[in-house]
Amino acid sequence: MLQFVVRRLIQTIPVVLGVTILVFSLMHLIPGDPAQIIAGEVAPAAQVEAIRERLGLNDPVPVQYIRYMGNLLQGDLGQSVRSSRSVVDEIQPRIWVTMRLALYSMILSVMLGLVAGVISAVRRYSLTDSMLMVAALFGFSMPAFWLGLMLIKLFAIDLALLPPSGWGTWQQGILPVITLGTAGAAIIARMTRSSMLDVINQDYIRTARAKGVKERVVIYKHGLKNALIPVVTVIGIEMGMLLSGTVLTETVFAINGMGRLAIDAIRSRDFPLVQGIVLIFALIFVFVNFLVDVSYRYLNKRIDLN
Amino acid sequence: MRSMTNLDNTVSTPDSQVIQGSSGWGMIYKRLRKNKAALIGGYLILLLIIVAILGPLFTVHDPLRVDYSTRLLSPSGEYWLGTDHNGRDIFTRLIHGTSITLYIGFLSVLVGLIIGLPLGILSGYYGKALDSFIMRCIDVLLAFPGILLAIALVSVLGGSINNVIIAVGVFSIPGFARIARGSTMAVRKLEYIDAVRALGASDLRIIGLHILPNIVSPIIVQATIRIAIAILIASGLSFLGLGAQPPTPEWGAMLSQGRSYMFDHPHVALYPGLAIVTAVLAFNLFGDGLRDAIDPQSKG
C-alpha cells in the first residue's frame, strides 16, 4: 500500500509540472501585448513599460518560466496588478469559503446520490425508479446557475424563508449547497444504480440470498459495499465539476470565495491573480485525485497501478 | 436507459463493444427506435434544428431593437413569453438564439474531436513513448477541474462566441482522446489486424480502413453527450459575461442580463433557462439511447 502511495505521488510530478507550464503560458496566450491590455488601451507608454518591467515580460520566455517556478517553489504566486497585494494574500482569506462550499456540496451529492441510486436499483422498473431517474436526468441537464436563481426567487424572495445571498450562517449555506450539489447527486445516483444492478446480479449475491441472509443485509453489506468501487471514481471527477462550479455558484449568491475572486480578476484583467487562482484550483484537484486513487486502491486491492 | 456518468473521461471500451459497434447500423437503428427516451431526444434535436433554420423567418418581432415602451411586459398574446428589460420579445430572442446554441454545441465538439481523435488513435496505435507523452499531456488538461480551463482560456482570449468554441473544444479533447485510444488499443490487438499487416498494408491504411470504422460508434456516443455538456458550459460562460456579448440573443447571456429583473419579472430568467434545459436534455436523452442501442449489454 505504501509503495502504491509513493508511486502514485511520483506520477503527479510531471502533471504538476505540466500544469505550471500551462498556467504560465496563459499570460502569453493573450492576443496582443499583455502589459498594454492590463494598463488599458489609453494608458501612457511609460505606464505600460512599468507594468511590463514589473511582470518581467521583457526577458526571454524560458527565463520568465524559470523565475516563475523559482518564486512558486518559495510559495510566491506573484503580485496582483490591481491591489498590489501578493496573490497569496488575496487568495488566502477566500480559499476556505470555497473549499467548504465544495465540501458540503460533495457531501450532499454523495448522500442524496447513494440513497436515490440504491432505492432505484432495488426497485428497478418501478414508478419510484422511473421518477428518480427522470429527476436525475433533469438534475444534470440543468445549468446550476439557473437552478440557483430559481431557488433564490422561490425560497428567498417569494417564501422569504432563506437569505438570498452571502455566506457564513447555516441558513445562507443551504441554497448554494443545493445549487452546487444537485448535478453531482444526479450523476452519482445514476452511477450507483447501474453499479448496484451489476452487483445484484452476481452469483455471490444469489448465494447470500440462498443462505437465508436478510434482504437488508444483502443489499447494504454485500451489494452496496461492492457497488461503491466504481462510484468512488465518479466522486473524483465530480469534485472537479464542484470546484469549478463554485465560480458560478459564488457569482449567483454573491459569496466572497475564490471563484468570485477569479471572475473579478478576469473582469479587471488582473492576469497574475487569474493565474494564481487557476493554479491553486488545479493543485487542489490533483491532490483530490490522488486521494481518490488511494481510496480506490484501498477499496479494491486487486487494481494494478497501470 | 444506461446509467453512466455523462462526464466520463474514464469510460472504458471493452472489446465486445468495439466489435458490436460494427455489427451493422441497421440493428442499431432498430434498437434505437424501440427506446422511447432516445426517440424523444432525437425528435427534440430535430425540432431544435428546424427552429434554428426556419424559426427566424416566422418571428414577427425584432430580436435586437430596443424599445423602452414595451419594457418588462408579462407574457401575453402579443409577447408570448413577455419582454426583457430592453423591451425585446423574449420568445423571438429565444428562437434566434437556437442557432447560436447549436452552433456552439456542434462546433466546439468538432474542435475537440478533430484534435482529440487523432491524438487518441496515434497513442493507442503506436503505444510506447508516444503513448506516454500524449497521455501525460492529456493528464495535464484533466488536472484542471471541470470548466476551469475553459474559464481561464476565455479570460485571456476575450469573451466572444468563437473563443467560447475554442475553450470548450479544448475542454472536450481529453474525452475523445481517451476513448479513441482505448478503442484503438482494443481493435489493434485483434488477429485480423496482424493478418492485414502481414499482407503489407501500411499503418495509414490500417488506421483508415480497419481501426477508424471500428471506433466510430463509441465516438458518436461520446460526441452526442459532449454536445450536451458543451451547451451547458457555454451558457455558463455567457452567464459569467465571458461568452456571447450583448445584444446577442444567446440564452446564457439573456439569463445574465435578466438576472437583475427576475425578482419582479421571473419570466426574463425562467424561459431562457428552460430553453437551455430542453437543448441539454435532448442531447443527453439521445446520447443515452445511442449508447444502449450500440452496446445493449451495458443496459442497466
Coordinates of C-alpha atoms in Angstrom, one line a residue:
Chain A
M1 CA 0.0 0.0 0.0
L2 CA 2.8 2.4 1.0
Q3 CA 4.6 1.6 -2.2
F4 CA 1.5 2.4 -4.2
V5 CA 1.1 5.7 -2.4
V6 CA 4.7 6.7 -3.2
R7 CA 4.5 5.6 -6.8
R8 CA 1.2 7.4 -7.3
L9 CA 2.8 10.5 -5.7
I10 CA 5.7 10.4 -8.1
Q11 CA 3.3 10.1 -11.0
T12 CA 1.8 13.5 -10.1
I13 CA 5.1 15.3 -10.6
P14 CA 5.0 15.5 -14.4
V15 CA 1.3 16.5 -14.2
V16 CA 2.0 19.3 -11.7
L17 CA 5.0 20.5 -13.9
G18 CA 2.7 20.5 -17.0
V19 CA 0.1 22.4 -15.1
T20 CA 2.6 25.1 -14.2
I21 CA 3.7 25.4 -17.8
L22 CA 0.1 25.8 -19.0
V23 CA -0.8 28.3 -16.3
F24 CA 2.4 30.2 -17.0
S25 CA 1.6 30.2 -20.8
L26 CA -1.8 31.8 -20.1
M27 CA -0.2 35.2 -20.0
H28 CA 1.4 34.6 -23.3
L29 CA -1.8 33.4 -25.0
I30 CA -3.2 36.9 -24.6
P31 CA -3.7 38.3 -28.1
G32 CA -1.6 41.4 -28.3
D33 CA 0.6 42.9 -25.6
P34 CA -0.4 41.8 -22.1
A35 CA 1.1 44.9 -20.4
Q36 CA -0.9 47.1 -22.7
I37 CA -4.1 45.2 -22.0
I38 CA -3.6 45.3 -18.3
A39 CA -2.8 49.0 -18.4
G40 CA -5.8 49.8 -20.6
E41 CA -5.9 51.0 -24.2
V42 CA -5.3 54.7 -23.5
A43 CA -2.6 54.2 -20.9
P44 CA 0.6 56.3 -21.5
A45 CA 3.6 54.3 -22.8
A46 CA 5.6 54.8 -19.6
Q47 CA 2.9 53.1 -17.6
V48 CA 2.8 50.2 -19.9
E49 CA 6.5 49.9 -19.8
A50 CA 6.4 49.9 -16.0
I51 CA 3.9 47.1 -15.9
R52 CA 6.0 45.2 -18.4
E53 CA 9.0 45.7 -16.3
R54 CA 7.2 44.6 -13.1
L55 CA 5.9 41.4 -14.6
G56 CA 9.3 40.7 -16.2
L57 CA 7.8 40.5 -19.7
N58 CA 11.0 41.9 -21.2
D59 CA 13.0 38.8 -20.5
P60 CA 13.1 35.8 -22.8
V61 CA 10.2 33.4 -22.2
P62 CA 12.3 30.5 -20.7
V63 CA 14.0 32.9 -18.3
Q64 CA 10.5 34.1 -17.3
Y65 CA 9.3 30.5 -16.7
I66 CA 12.4 29.6 -14.6
R67 CA 11.8 32.7 -12.5
Y68 CA 8.1 31.9 -12.2
M69 CA 9.0 28.4 -11.0
G70 CA 11.6 29.7 -8.6
N71 CA 9.1 32.0 -7.0
L72 CA 6.5 29.3 -6.9
L73 CA 8.7 26.9 -5.0
Q74 CA 9.1 29.6 -2.4
G75 CA 5.4 30.0 -2.1
D76 CA 5.3 33.2 -4.1
L77 CA 2.5 33.4 -6.7
G78 CA 3.3 37.0 -7.8
Q79 CA 1.5 40.2 -7.2
S80 CA -1.9 41.4 -8.1
V81 CA -1.7 44.2 -10.5
R82 CA -4.8 45.9 -9.2
S83 CA -4.4 45.8 -5.4
S84 CA -0.6 45.4 -5.4
R85 CA -1.1 42.8 -2.7
S86 CA 0.5 39.4 -3.1
V87 CA -1.7 36.9 -4.9
V88 CA -1.3 34.6 -1.9
D89 CA -2.7 37.2 0.4
E90 CA -5.6 37.8 -1.9
I91 CA -6.5 34.1 -2.1
Q92 CA -5.9 33.0 1.5
P93 CA -9.0 34.5 3.2
R94 CA -11.2 33.2 0.4
I95 CA -9.9 29.7 -0.2
W96 CA -11.7 28.2 2.9
V97 CA -15.0 29.6 1.9
T98 CA -14.7 27.9 -1.5
M99 CA -13.4 24.7 0.0
R100 CA -16.3 24.5 2.5
L101 CA -18.8 25.2 -0.2
A102 CA -17.4 22.5 -2.4
L103 CA -17.1 20.0 0.5
Y104 CA -20.7 20.5 1.8
S105 CA -22.0 20.2 -1.8
M106 CA -20.0 17.0 -2.2
I107 CA -21.4 15.5 1.0
L108 CA -24.9 16.4 -0.2
S109 CA -24.2 14.9 -3.7
V110 CA -22.9 11.7 -2.2
M111 CA -25.6 11.2 0.4
L112 CA -28.5 12.1 -2.0
G113 CA -27.0 10.2 -4.9
L114 CA -26.3 7.0 -3.0
V115 CA -29.7 6.9 -1.4
A116 CA -31.5 7.6 -4.7
G117 CA -29.3 5.2 -6.6
V118 CA -29.8 2.3 -4.1
I119 CA -33.6 2.8 -4.0
S120 CA -33.8 2.9 -7.8
A121 CA -31.7 -0.3 -8.1
V122 CA -33.7 -2.2 -5.5
R123 CA -37.0 -1.2 -7.0
R124 CA -35.9 -1.4 -10.6
Y125 CA -38.5 -0.5 -13.2
S126 CA -40.9 0.6 -10.5
L127 CA -42.6 4.0 -10.6
T128 CA -40.2 5.3 -7.9
D129 CA -37.3 4.2 -10.1
S130 CA -38.6 6.0 -13.1
M131 CA -39.3 9.1 -11.2
L132 CA -35.9 9.2 -9.5
M133 CA -34.2 8.6 -12.8
V134 CA -36.2 11.3 -14.6
A135 CA -35.3 13.7 -11.8
A136 CA -31.7 12.7 -12.1
L137 CA -31.8 13.4 -15.9
F138 CA -33.1 16.9 -15.2
G139 CA -30.6 17.3 -12.4
F140 CA -27.6 17.2 -14.6
S141 CA -29.3 18.8 -17.7
M142 CA -29.9 21.9 -15.7
P143 CA -27.5 24.8 -15.6
A144 CA -26.6 25.2 -11.9
F145 CA -26.6 29.0 -12.1
W146 CA -30.2 28.9 -13.4
L147 CA -31.2 26.5 -10.6
G148 CA -29.6 28.9 -8.1
L149 CA -31.6 31.8 -9.5
M150 CA -34.9 29.9 -9.3
L151 CA -34.1 28.8 -5.8
I152 CA -33.5 32.4 -4.7
K153 CA -36.7 33.5 -6.4
L154 CA -38.7 30.8 -4.7
F155 CA -37.2 30.4 -1.2
A156 CA -35.6 33.8 -0.6
I157 CA -38.0 36.2 -2.4
D158 CA -41.4 34.6 -2.6
L159 CA -41.4 32.5 0.6
A160 CA -38.8 34.6 2.4
L161 CA -37.5 31.5 4.2
L162 CA -33.8 31.8 3.5
P163 CA -31.4 34.6 2.8
P164 CA -30.8 35.2 -0.9
S165 CA -27.1 35.8 -0.7
G166 CA -23.9 35.7 1.4
W167 CA -22.1 33.0 3.3
G168 CA -21.5 32.5 7.0
T169 CA -24.7 31.4 8.7
W170 CA -26.1 27.9 8.1
Q171 CA -29.2 29.5 6.5
Q172 CA -27.0 31.2 4.0
G173 CA -25.4 27.9 3.1
I174 CA -28.5 25.9 2.2
L175 CA -29.3 27.3 -1.2
P176 CA -25.7 27.5 -2.6
V177 CA -25.0 23.9 -1.4
I178 CA -28.2 22.6 -3.1
T179 CA -27.3 24.6 -6.3
L180 CA -23.8 23.2 -6.5
G181 CA -24.6 19.7 -5.3
T182 CA -27.6 18.8 -7.4
A183 CA -25.8 17.9 -10.6
G184 CA -23.4 15.7 -8.7
A185 CA -26.2 14.0 -6.8
A186 CA -27.9 13.2 -10.2
I187 CA -24.8 11.7 -11.7
I188 CA -23.9 9.7 -8.6
A189 CA -27.5 8.4 -8.4
R190 CA -27.3 7.1 -12.0
M191 CA -23.8 5.6 -11.4
T192 CA -24.9 3.9 -8.1
R193 CA -28.0 2.5 -9.7
S194 CA -26.1 0.8 -12.6
S195 CA -23.3 -0.3 -10.4
M196 CA -25.7 -1.8 -7.9
L197 CA -27.6 -3.6 -10.6
D198 CA -24.3 -5.1 -11.9
V199 CA -23.5 -6.3 -8.4
I200 CA -27.0 -7.6 -7.5
N201 CA -26.9 -9.9 -10.5
Q202 CA -23.6 -11.5 -9.3
D203 CA -23.5 -15.1 -8.1
Y204 CA -22.4 -14.3 -4.6
I205 CA -25.4 -12.2 -4.0
R206 CA -27.7 -15.1 -5.1
T207 CA -25.6 -17.4 -2.8
A208 CA -26.1 -14.9 0.1
R209 CA -29.8 -14.9 -0.5
A210 CA -30.0 -18.6 -0.8
K211 CA -28.2 -18.9 2.5
G212 CA -31.1 -17.0 4.0
V213 CA -29.3 -13.7 4.7
K214 CA -31.8 -10.9 5.3
E215 CA -32.5 -8.8 2.2
R216 CA -31.4 -5.7 4.0
V217 CA -28.0 -7.2 4.8
V218 CA -27.7 -8.5 1.3
I219 CA -28.3 -5.0 -0.2
Y220 CA -26.2 -3.0 2.2
K221 CA -23.4 -5.2 3.3
H222 CA -22.8 -7.3 0.2
G223 CA -24.3 -5.2 -2.5
L224 CA -23.6 -1.5 -1.8
K225 CA -20.1 -2.2 -0.5
N226 CA -19.0 -3.6 -3.8
A227 CA -21.1 -1.2 -5.9
L228 CA -19.2 1.7 -4.2
I229 CA -16.0 0.9 -6.0
P230 CA -16.9 2.5 -9.4
V231 CA -18.8 5.2 -7.6
V232 CA -15.6 6.4 -5.9
T233 CA -14.1 7.2 -9.3
V234 CA -17.1 9.3 -10.3
I235 CA -16.8 11.1 -7.0
G236 CA -13.3 12.1 -8.0
I237 CA -14.5 13.5 -11.3
E238 CA -17.4 15.2 -9.6
M239 CA -15.0 17.0 -7.3
G240 CA -13.6 18.7 -10.4
M241 CA -17.0 19.8 -11.5
L242 CA -17.8 21.1 -8.0
L243 CA -14.5 23.0 -7.7
S244 CA -15.1 24.9 -10.9
G245 CA -18.8 25.1 -10.3
T246 CA -18.0 27.3 -7.3
V247 CA -17.2 30.0 -9.8
L248 CA -20.9 30.1 -11.0
T249 CA -22.5 29.4 -7.6
E250 CA -20.4 32.1 -5.8
T251 CA -21.4 34.6 -8.5
V252 CA -25.1 33.8 -8.2
F253 CA -25.1 34.0 -4.4
A254 CA -22.6 36.9 -4.0
I255 CA -20.3 34.7 -1.9
N256 CA -16.8 36.1 -1.4
G257 CA -14.9 32.9 -2.3
M258 CA -12.1 32.1 -4.7
G259 CA -14.4 31.6 -7.6
R260 CA -15.9 35.0 -7.4
L261 CA -12.4 36.4 -6.9
A262 CA -11.5 34.7 -10.2
I263 CA -14.3 36.4 -12.1
D264 CA -13.5 39.8 -10.5
A265 CA -9.8 39.3 -11.5
I266 CA -10.8 38.4 -15.1
R267 CA -13.1 41.5 -15.4
S268 CA -10.3 43.8 -14.2
R269 CA -7.7 42.0 -16.3
D270 CA -5.6 41.1 -13.3
F271 CA -3.8 38.3 -15.0
P272 CA -1.3 37.4 -12.3
L273 CA -4.2 36.9 -9.9
V274 CA -6.1 34.8 -12.5
Q275 CA -3.0 32.7 -13.0
G276 CA -2.7 32.2 -9.2
I277 CA -6.3 31.1 -8.7
V278 CA -6.3 28.7 -11.7
L279 CA -3.1 27.2 -10.4
I280 CA -4.4 26.7 -6.8
F281 CA -7.6 25.2 -8.1
A282 CA -5.6 22.8 -10.3
L283 CA -3.3 21.8 -7.5
I284 CA -6.2 21.1 -5.1
F285 CA -7.8 19.0 -7.8
V286 CA -4.6 17.0 -8.5
F287 CA -4.4 16.4 -4.7
V288 CA -8.1 15.3 -4.5
N289 CA -7.5 12.9 -7.4
F290 CA -4.5 11.4 -5.6
L291 CA -6.7 10.8 -2.5
V292 CA -9.4 9.3 -4.7
D293 CA -6.9 6.9 -6.3
V294 CA -5.5 5.9 -2.9
S295 CA -9.0 5.2 -1.5
Y296 CA -10.0 3.4 -4.7
R297 CA -6.9 1.2 -4.2
Y298 CA -7.9 0.6 -0.6
L299 CA -11.4 -0.4 -1.6
N300 CA -10.3 -2.6 -4.4
K301 CA -6.9 -4.1 -3.7
R302 CA -6.7 -6.0 -7.0
I303 CA -6.2 -3.0 -9.1
D304 CA -2.8 -2.5 -10.7
L305 CA -1.2 0.8 -11.0
N306 CA -1.1 0.6 -14.7
Chain B
M1 CA -31.6 3.6 -20.0
R2 CA -27.9 3.1 -19.3
S3 CA -26.8 4.7 -16.2
M4 CA -23.4 6.1 -16.5
T5 CA -22.0 9.5 -15.8
N6 CA -22.0 11.8 -18.8
L7 CA -18.8 13.3 -17.8
D8 CA -16.8 10.2 -18.0
N9 CA -13.3 10.7 -19.1
T10 CA -12.8 7.3 -17.7
V11 CA -15.1 5.3 -19.8
S12 CA -13.6 2.0 -20.9
T13 CA -14.3 0.4 -24.2
P14 CA -14.4 -3.3 -23.8
D15 CA -13.6 -5.5 -26.9
S16 CA -17.3 -6.6 -27.1
Q17 CA -18.4 -3.0 -27.6
V18 CA -16.0 -2.4 -30.4
I19 CA -17.0 -5.5 -32.2
Q20 CA -20.6 -4.9 -31.7
G21 CA -20.3 -1.4 -33.0
S22 CA -19.5 -2.8 -36.4
S23 CA -22.4 -5.2 -36.3
G24 CA -24.5 -3.0 -38.6
W25 CA -26.2 0.3 -38.4
G26 CA -29.5 -1.4 -39.2
M27 CA -29.5 -3.2 -35.9
I28 CA -28.6 -0.1 -34.0
Y29 CA -31.4 1.8 -35.7
K30 CA -33.9 -0.9 -34.8
R31 CA -32.9 -0.9 -31.2
L32 CA -32.9 2.9 -31.1
R33 CA -36.4 3.0 -32.4
K34 CA -37.6 0.9 -29.5
N35 CA -36.2 3.3 -26.9
K36 CA -38.8 5.9 -26.1
A37 CA -36.4 8.2 -24.3
A38 CA -34.0 8.2 -27.2
L39 CA -36.8 8.9 -29.6
I40 CA -37.9 11.9 -27.6
G41 CA -34.3 13.1 -27.5
G42 CA -34.0 12.6 -31.3
Y43 CA -37.2 14.4 -32.1
L44 CA -36.2 17.3 -29.8
I45 CA -32.9 17.6 -31.6
L46 CA -34.7 17.6 -34.9
L47 CA -37.1 20.2 -33.7
L48 CA -34.3 22.4 -32.4
I49 CA -32.5 22.2 -35.8
I50 CA -35.7 23.1 -37.7
V51 CA -36.4 26.0 -35.3
A52 CA -32.8 27.2 -35.7
I53 CA -33.1 27.2 -39.5
L54 CA -36.7 28.2 -40.1
G55 CA -37.7 29.8 -36.9
P56 CA -36.3 33.3 -37.5
L57 CA -38.4 33.5 -40.7
F58 CA -41.6 33.3 -38.8
T59 CA -41.0 35.6 -35.8
V60 CA -42.7 39.0 -36.0
H61 CA -40.7 41.0 -33.5
D62 CA -37.1 42.3 -33.9
P63 CA -34.7 40.3 -31.6
L64 CA -32.3 43.2 -31.2
R65 CA -34.2 46.5 -31.4
V66 CA -34.5 48.3 -28.1
D67 CA -38.0 49.8 -27.3
Y68 CA -38.5 51.0 -23.7
S69 CA -42.2 51.5 -24.2
T70 CA -42.6 47.6 -24.1
R71 CA -40.2 47.1 -21.3
L72 CA -40.6 44.0 -19.0
L73 CA -44.1 43.1 -20.1
S74 CA -45.5 39.8 -18.8
P75 CA -46.4 37.0 -21.2
S76 CA -49.4 37.9 -23.4
G77 CA -50.9 37.2 -26.8
E78 CA -48.6 39.8 -28.4
Y79 CA -45.5 38.8 -26.5
W80 CA -45.8 35.0 -25.8
L81 CA -43.0 34.8 -23.2
G82 CA -43.0 38.5 -22.3
T83 CA -40.4 41.1 -23.0
D84 CA -37.0 41.8 -21.4
H85 CA -35.5 44.9 -19.8
N86 CA -34.9 46.4 -23.2
G87 CA -38.4 45.8 -24.4
R88 CA -37.4 43.0 -26.7
D89 CA -39.7 39.9 -27.2
I90 CA -38.2 37.0 -25.3
F91 CA -39.8 34.4 -27.5
T92 CA -38.3 36.0 -30.6
R93 CA -34.9 36.2 -28.9
L94 CA -35.0 32.5 -27.8
I95 CA -35.9 31.5 -31.4
H96 CA -33.0 33.5 -32.8
G97 CA -30.7 32.1 -30.1
T98 CA -31.4 28.5 -31.0
S99 CA -28.9 28.5 -33.9
I100 CA -26.2 30.1 -31.7
T101 CA -26.6 27.4 -29.1
L102 CA -26.5 24.6 -31.7
Y103 CA -23.6 26.3 -33.5
I104 CA -21.6 26.5 -30.3
G105 CA -22.5 22.9 -29.3
F106 CA -21.7 21.3 -32.6
L107 CA -18.6 23.3 -33.4
S108 CA -16.9 23.1 -30.0
V109 CA -17.3 19.3 -30.0
L110 CA -16.0 19.2 -33.6
V111 CA -12.9 21.1 -32.4
G112 CA -12.4 18.6 -29.5
L113 CA -13.0 15.7 -31.9
I114 CA -10.6 16.9 -34.6
I115 CA -7.8 17.3 -32.1
G116 CA -8.6 14.5 -29.6
L117 CA -9.4 11.7 -32.1
P118 CA -6.0 11.7 -34.0
L119 CA -4.1 12.0 -30.7
G120 CA -6.0 9.1 -29.2
I121 CA -5.6 6.9 -32.3
L122 CA -1.8 7.7 -32.5
S123 CA -1.5 7.0 -28.8
G124 CA -3.3 3.7 -28.9
Y125 CA -1.8 2.5 -32.2
Y126 CA 1.9 3.2 -31.7
G127 CA 2.0 2.9 -27.9
K128 CA 5.3 3.1 -26.1
A129 CA 6.9 6.5 -25.7
L130 CA 4.5 8.4 -28.0
D131 CA 1.6 7.0 -25.9
S132 CA 3.2 8.0 -22.7
F133 CA 3.9 11.5 -23.9
I134 CA 0.4 12.1 -25.3
M135 CA -1.3 10.7 -22.3
R136 CA 0.7 12.8 -19.9
C137 CA -0.4 15.9 -21.9
I138 CA -4.0 14.7 -21.6
D139 CA -3.4 14.2 -17.9
V140 CA -2.3 17.9 -17.6
L141 CA -5.5 19.0 -19.4
L142 CA -7.5 16.8 -17.0
A143 CA -5.8 18.3 -14.0
F144 CA -7.8 21.5 -14.4
P145 CA -11.1 20.9 -12.6
G146 CA -14.2 21.0 -14.7
I147 CA -14.8 24.1 -16.6
L148 CA -11.9 26.0 -15.1
L149 CA -9.7 25.6 -18.1
A150 CA -12.4 26.9 -20.3
I151 CA -12.8 29.9 -18.0
A152 CA -9.1 30.5 -18.0
L153 CA -8.8 30.3 -21.8
V154 CA -11.7 32.7 -22.4
S155 CA -10.3 35.1 -19.8
V156 CA -7.2 35.6 -21.8
L157 CA -8.6 35.2 -25.3
G158 CA -11.5 37.6 -24.6
G159 CA -15.2 36.9 -24.5
S160 CA -16.8 36.0 -27.8
I161 CA -18.7 33.1 -29.3
N162 CA -15.7 31.9 -31.3
N163 CA -13.4 32.0 -28.2
V164 CA -16.0 30.0 -26.3
I165 CA -15.9 27.4 -29.0
I166 CA -12.2 27.2 -28.7
A167 CA -12.3 27.0 -25.0
V168 CA -15.0 24.4 -24.8
G169 CA -13.3 22.5 -27.6
V170 CA -10.0 22.2 -25.7
F171 CA -12.1 21.1 -22.7
S172 CA -13.5 18.2 -24.8
I173 CA -10.2 17.0 -26.1
P174 CA -9.3 14.5 -23.3
G175 CA -12.7 12.7 -23.5
F176 CA -12.2 12.0 -27.2
A177 CA -8.5 11.2 -26.9
R178 CA -9.1 8.6 -24.2
I179 CA -12.0 6.9 -25.9
A180 CA -10.2 6.8 -29.2
R181 CA -7.1 5.4 -27.5
G182 CA -8.9 2.7 -25.6
S183 CA -10.9 1.6 -28.7
T184 CA -7.8 1.6 -30.9
M185 CA -5.9 -0.5 -28.5
A186 CA -8.7 -3.0 -28.3
V187 CA -9.0 -3.3 -32.1
R188 CA -5.3 -3.3 -32.7
K189 CA -4.9 -6.5 -30.6
L190 CA -7.3 -8.4 -32.8
E191 CA -5.8 -11.1 -35.0
Y192 CA -7.1 -9.8 -38.3
I193 CA -5.1 -6.6 -37.9
D194 CA -2.0 -8.8 -37.8
A195 CA -3.2 -10.5 -40.9
V196 CA -3.7 -7.3 -42.8
R197 CA -0.3 -6.1 -41.7
A198 CA 1.3 -9.3 -42.9
L199 CA -0.3 -8.7 -46.3
G200 CA 1.7 -5.5 -46.4
A201 CA -0.8 -2.8 -45.6
S202 CA 0.6 0.5 -44.4
D203 CA -0.1 2.0 -41.0
L204 CA -2.2 4.7 -42.6
R205 CA -4.3 2.1 -44.5
I206 CA -4.8 0.0 -41.4
I207 CA -5.9 3.0 -39.3
G208 CA -8.1 4.4 -42.0
L209 CA -9.7 1.2 -43.2
H210 CA -9.8 -1.0 -40.2
I211 CA -9.3 0.9 -37.0
L212 CA -11.4 4.0 -37.7
P213 CA -14.6 2.2 -38.7
N214 CA -14.4 0.2 -35.5
I215 CA -14.2 3.1 -33.2
V216 CA -16.9 5.3 -34.9
S217 CA -19.7 4.2 -32.7
P218 CA -18.2 4.9 -29.2
I219 CA -17.0 8.2 -30.7
I220 CA -20.5 9.1 -31.9
V221 CA -22.0 8.4 -28.4
Q222 CA -19.3 10.5 -26.8
A223 CA -19.8 13.3 -29.2
T224 CA -23.6 13.4 -28.6
I225 CA -23.2 13.6 -24.8
R226 CA -20.4 16.1 -25.2
I227 CA -22.7 18.4 -27.1
A228 CA -25.0 18.5 -24.1
I229 CA -22.0 19.3 -21.8
A230 CA -20.7 21.9 -24.3
I231 CA -24.1 23.7 -24.3
L232 CA -24.2 23.8 -20.5
I233 CA -20.6 25.1 -20.3
A234 CA -21.1 27.7 -23.0
S235 CA -24.2 29.0 -21.3
G236 CA -22.3 29.2 -18.0
L237 CA -19.5 31.2 -19.7
S238 CA -22.0 33.6 -21.2
F239 CA -23.7 33.9 -17.8
L240 CA -20.4 35.0 -16.3
G241 CA -20.1 37.6 -19.0
L242 CA -17.2 35.7 -20.7
G243 CA -19.1 34.3 -23.7
A244 CA -21.5 35.8 -26.1
Q245 CA -21.8 39.6 -25.6
P246 CA -24.9 41.7 -25.5
P247 CA -27.1 42.2 -27.5
T248 CA -26.6 38.7 -28.9
P249 CA -29.7 36.6 -28.1
E250 CA -27.6 33.8 -26.6
W251 CA -29.6 32.0 -23.9
G252 CA -26.9 32.2 -21.2
A253 CA -26.3 35.9 -21.9
M254 CA -30.0 36.5 -21.7
L255 CA -30.1 34.9 -18.3
S256 CA -27.1 37.0 -17.2
Q257 CA -28.8 40.3 -18.2
G258 CA -32.2 39.3 -17.0
R259 CA -30.9 38.4 -13.6
S260 CA -31.4 41.8 -12.0
Y261 CA -35.0 41.9 -13.1
M262 CA -36.1 38.4 -12.3
F263 CA -37.3 39.0 -8.8
D264 CA -40.2 41.2 -10.0
H265 CA -40.4 39.7 -13.5
P266 CA -39.5 36.0 -13.3
H267 CA -40.2 35.3 -16.9
V268 CA -37.0 37.0 -18.0
A269 CA -34.9 34.3 -16.3
L270 CA -37.4 31.4 -16.4
Y271 CA -37.7 30.9 -20.2
P272 CA -34.1 31.2 -21.3
G273 CA -33.2 28.6 -18.6
L274 CA -35.9 26.3 -19.8
A275 CA -34.6 26.6 -23.3
I276 CA -31.1 25.6 -22.1
V277 CA -32.6 22.6 -20.2
T278 CA -34.5 21.5 -23.3
A279 CA -31.5 21.5 -25.5
V280 CA -29.2 19.8 -23.0
L281 CA -31.9 17.2 -22.2
A282 CA -32.4 16.4 -25.9
F283 CA -28.7 15.6 -26.4
N284 CA -28.4 13.7 -23.1
L285 CA -31.5 11.5 -23.9
F286 CA -30.4 10.8 -27.4
G287 CA -26.8 10.0 -26.3
D288 CA -28.0 7.7 -23.6
G289 CA -30.3 5.9 -26.1
L290 CA -27.4 5.6 -28.7
R291 CA -25.2 4.0 -26.1
D292 CA -27.8 1.5 -25.2
A293 CA -28.5 0.7 -28.9
I294 CA -24.9 0.3 -29.8
D295 CA -24.0 -1.7 -26.7
P296 CA -27.1 -3.4 -25.4
Q297 CA -25.2 -5.5 -22.9
S298 CA -24.5 -2.3 -20.9
K299 CA -28.2 -1.8 -20.3
G300 CA -28.8 -1.3 -16.6

